[in-house]
């Protein structure tokens, strides 16, 4: 658990993350989910249990519902079970993964699909600006790796 807490603190207190936290108000709750997930992951590595795997996938679903990068926690949970207990236990964790994805699936069906008629929201060719998107992405990557420079966009 010490390593998980240390990694979480380094991640949270980095200069680029602090500037992001100041501008995005949804980050503290996502970070809380992430810290609890790291803690439970460390506990699972020490002493695997069915109860902990349920909590890992429930937190995965809640974090994905809150922020899209939370979907990574599903992959981490599956790989963790595969690494620690093998293929058969990973197959037995499918119901937990399904329960974990239910909040996001409900949001997609009852909110996004109900409002737009598509599962991923409105998509129009005039809304797709690949060069502008690439420029914004590169600017944020530069700011992430070289935090002393202000973002370009």
PDB file of N, CA and C in Angstrom, residues 52-89:
ATOM      1  N   UNK A  52     -12.928  -7.953  -2.834  1.00  0.00           N
ATOM      2  CA  UNK A  52     -12.087  -6.874  -3.363  1.00  0.00           C
ATOM      3  C   UNK A  52     -12.242  -6.733  -4.874  1.00  0.00           C
ATOM      4  N   UNK A  53     -12.380  -7.851  -5.583  1.00  0.00           N
ATOM      5  CA  UNK A  53     -12.549  -7.748  -7.033  1.00  0.00           C
ATOM      6  C   UNK A  53     -13.877  -7.070  -7.377  1.00  0.00           C
ATOM      7  N   UNK A  54     -14.920  -7.330  -6.593  1.00  0.00           N
ATOM      8  CA  UNK A  54     -16.184  -6.613  -6.799  1.00  0.00           C
ATOM      9  C   UNK A  54     -15.977  -5.115  -6.616  1.00  0.00           C
ATOM     10  N   UNK A  55     -15.309  -4.740  -5.550  1.00  0.00           N
ATOM     11  CA  UNK A  55     -15.081  -3.309  -5.297  1.00  0.00           C
ATOM     12  C   UNK A  55     -14.231  -2.673  -6.389  1.00  0.00           C
ATOM     13  N   UNK A  56     -13.239  -3.394  -6.899  1.00  0.00           N
ATOM     14  CA  UNK A  56     -12.406  -2.856  -7.972  1.00  0.00           C
ATOM     15  C   UNK A  56     -13.241  -2.534  -9.210  1.00  0.00           C
ATOM     16  N   UNK A  57     -14.142  -3.435  -9.584  1.00  0.00           N
ATOM     17  CA  UNK A  57     -14.936  -3.194 -10.786  1.00  0.00           C
ATOM     18  C   UNK A  57     -16.041  -2.161 -10.545  1.00  0.00           C
ATOM     19  N   UNK A  58     -16.572  -2.091  -9.344  1.00  0.00           N
ATOM     20  CA  UNK A  58     -17.555  -1.046  -9.052  1.00  0.00           C
ATOM     21  C   UNK A  58     -16.888   0.334  -9.107  1.00  0.00           C
ATOM     22  N   UNK A  59     -15.698   0.443  -8.532  1.00  0.00           N
ATOM     23  CA  UNK A  59     -14.966   1.708  -8.626  1.00  0.00           C
ATOM     24  C   UNK A  59     -14.575   2.030 -10.062  1.00  0.00           C
ATOM     25  N   UNK A  60     -14.274   1.004 -10.849  1.00  0.00           N
ATOM     26  CA  UNK A  60     -13.980   1.225 -12.264  1.00  0.00           C
ATOM     27  C   UNK A  60     -15.176   1.852 -12.963  1.00  0.00           C
ATOM     28  N   UNK A  61     -16.352   1.308 -12.703  1.00  0.00           N
ATOM     29  CA  UNK A  61     -17.560   1.841 -13.324  1.00  0.00           C
ATOM     30  C   UNK A  61     -17.860   3.259 -12.897  1.00  0.00           C
ATOM     31  N   UNK A  62     -17.713   3.544 -11.611  1.00  0.00           N
ATOM     32  CA  UNK A  62     -17.971   4.899 -11.127  1.00  0.00           C
ATOM     33  C   UNK A  62     -16.955   5.901 -11.663  1.00  0.00           C
ATOM     34  N   UNK A  63     -15.708   5.492 -11.738  1.00  0.00           N
ATOM     35  CA  UNK A  63     -14.697   6.410 -12.247  1.00  0.00           C
ATOM     36  C   UNK A  63     -14.886   6.644 -13.746  1.00  0.00           C
ATOM     37  N   UNK A  64     -15.292   5.611 -14.489  1.00  0.00           N
ATOM     38  CA  UNK A  64     -15.558   5.781 -15.913  1.00  0.00           C
ATOM     39  C   UNK A  64     -16.777   6.665 -16.137  1.00  0.00           C
ATOM     40  N   UNK A  65     -17.760   6.538 -15.284  1.00  0.00           N
ATOM     41  CA  UNK A  65     -18.939   7.394 -15.382  1.00  0.00           C
ATOM     42  C   UNK A  65     -18.570   8.854 -15.121  1.00  0.00           C
ATOM     43  N   UNK A  66     -17.590   9.043 -14.276  1.00  0.00           N
ATOM     44  CA  UNK A  66     -17.195  10.404 -13.899  1.00  0.00           C
ATOM     45  C   UNK A  66     -16.228  11.026 -14.899  1.00  0.00           C
ATOM     46  N   UNK A  67     -15.246  10.271 -15.349  1.00  0.00           N
ATOM     47  CA  UNK A  67     -14.249  10.762 -16.317  1.00  0.00           C
ATOM     48  C   UNK A  67     -13.925   9.611 -17.265  1.00  0.00           C
ATOM     49  N   UNK A  68     -13.825   9.907 -18.560  1.00  0.00           N
ATOM     50  CA  UNK A  68     -13.576   8.857 -19.547  1.00  0.00           C
ATOM     51  C   UNK A  68     -12.292   8.065 -19.309  1.00  0.00           C
ATOM     52  N   UNK A  69     -11.203   8.676 -18.824  1.00  0.00           N
ATOM     53  CA  UNK A  69     -10.003   7.848 -18.569  1.00  0.00           C
ATOM     54  C   UNK A  69     -10.221   6.752 -17.529  1.00  0.00           C
ATOM     55  N   UNK A  70     -11.317   6.801 -16.791  1.00  0.00           N
ATOM     56  CA  UNK A  70     -11.619   5.766 -15.815  1.00  0.00           C
ATOM     57  C   UNK A  70     -11.826   4.398 -16.431  1.00  0.00           C
ATOM     58  N   UNK A  71     -12.027   4.336 -17.751  1.00  0.00           N
ATOM     59  CA  UNK A  71     -12.205   3.037 -18.405  1.00  0.00           C
ATOM     60  C   UNK A  71     -10.938   2.197 -18.301  1.00  0.00           C
ATOM     61  N   UNK A  72      -9.808   2.850 -18.111  1.00  0.00           N
ATOM     62  CA  UNK A  72      -8.535   2.125 -17.963  1.00  0.00           C
ATOM     63  C   UNK A  72      -8.573   1.215 -16.742  1.00  0.00           C
ATOM     64  N   UNK A  73      -9.327   1.607 -15.724  1.00  0.00           N
ATOM     65  CA  UNK A  73      -9.395   0.796 -14.511  1.00  0.00           C
ATOM     66  C   UNK A  73     -10.008  -0.577 -14.779  1.00  0.00           C
ATOM     67  N   UNK A  74     -10.899  -0.688 -15.774  1.00  0.00           N
ATOM     68  CA  UNK A  74     -11.438  -2.005 -16.129  1.00  0.00           C
ATOM     69  C   UNK A  74     -10.321  -2.910 -16.635  1.00  0.00           C
ATOM     70  N   UNK A  75      -9.501  -2.376 -17.521  1.00  0.00           N
ATOM     71  CA  UNK A  75      -8.391  -3.171 -18.062  1.00  0.00           C
ATOM     72  C   UNK A  75      -7.407  -3.536 -16.958  1.00  0.00           C
ATOM     73  N   UNK A  76      -7.115  -2.583 -16.084  1.00  0.00           N
ATOM     74  CA  UNK A  76      -6.191  -2.852 -14.982  1.00  0.00           C
ATOM     75  C   UNK A  76      -6.759  -3.926 -14.066  1.00  0.00           C
ATOM     76  N   UNK A  77      -8.046  -3.836 -13.746  1.00  0.00           N
ATOM     77  CA  UNK A  77      -8.669  -4.844 -12.895  1.00  0.00           C
ATOM     78  C   UNK A  77      -8.618  -6.229 -13.521  1.00  0.00           C
ATOM     79  N   UNK A  78      -8.930  -6.317 -14.815  1.00  0.00           N
ATOM     80  CA  UNK A  78      -8.871  -7.604 -15.505  1.00  0.00           C
ATOM     81  C   UNK A  78      -7.464  -8.166 -15.550  1.00  0.00           C
ATOM     82  N   UNK A  79      -6.488  -7.314 -15.869  1.00  0.00           N
ATOM     83  CA  UNK A  79      -5.093  -7.771 -15.908  1.00  0.00           C
ATOM     84  C   UNK A  79      -4.588  -8.151 -14.518  1.00  0.00           C
ATOM     85  N   UNK A  80      -5.045  -7.430 -13.516  1.00  0.00           N
ATOM     86  CA  UNK A  80      -4.651  -7.732 -12.142  1.00  0.00           C
ATOM     87  C   UNK A  80      -5.136  -9.120 -11.737  1.00  0.00           C
ATOM     88  N   UNK A  81      -6.396  -9.406 -12.037  1.00  0.00           N
ATOM     89  CA  UNK A  81      -6.940 -10.729 -11.708  1.00  0.00           C
ATOM     90  C   UNK A  81      -6.243 -11.810 -12.530  1.00  0.00           C
ATOM     91  N   UNK A  82      -5.997 -11.523 -13.799  1.00  0.00           N
ATOM     92  CA  UNK A  82      -5.295 -12.481 -14.660  1.00  0.00           C
ATOM     93  C   UNK A  82      -3.887 -12.755 -14.136  1.00  0.00           C
ATOM     94  N   UNK A  83      -3.185 -11.706 -13.729  1.00  0.00           N
ATOM     95  CA  UNK A  83      -1.820 -11.852 -13.214  1.00  0.00           C
ATOM     96  C   UNK A  83      -1.793 -12.601 -11.882  1.00  0.00           C
ATOM     97  N   UNK A  84      -2.704 -12.252 -11.010  1.00  0.00           N
ATOM     98  CA  UNK A  84      -2.651 -12.784  -9.638  1.00  0.00           C
ATOM     99  C   UNK A  84      -3.260 -14.176  -9.517  1.00  0.00           C
ATOM    100  N   UNK A  85      -4.330 -14.439 -10.289  1.00  0.00           N
ATOM    101  CA  UNK A  85      -5.054 -15.690 -10.064  1.00  0.00           C
ATOM    102  C   UNK A  85      -5.202 -16.576 -11.290  1.00  0.00           C
ATOM    103  N   UNK A  86      -4.868 -16.077 -12.468  1.00  0.00           N
ATOM    104  CA  UNK A  86      -4.929 -16.913 -13.659  1.00  0.00           C
ATOM    105  C   UNK A  86      -6.164 -16.692 -14.503  1.00  0.00           C
ATOM    106  N   UNK A  87      -6.213 -17.435 -15.605  1.00  0.00           N
ATOM    107  CA  UNK A  87      -7.231 -17.247 -16.622  1.00  0.00           C
ATOM    108  C   UNK A  87      -8.633 -17.599 -16.137  1.00  0.00           C
ATOM    109  N   UNK A  88      -8.770 -18.692 -15.401  1.00  0.00           N
ATOM    110  CA  UNK A  88     -10.111 -19.109 -14.938  1.00  0.00           C
ATOM    111  C   UNK A  88     -10.735 -18.069 -14.010  1.00  0.00           C
ATOM    112  N   UNK A  89      -9.951 -17.492 -13.128  1.00  0.00           N
ATOM    113  CA  UNK A  89     -10.474 -16.456 -12.236  1.00  0.00           C
ATOM    114  C   UNK A  89     -10.823 -15.194 -13.012  1.00  0.00           C
TER     115      UNK A  89
END
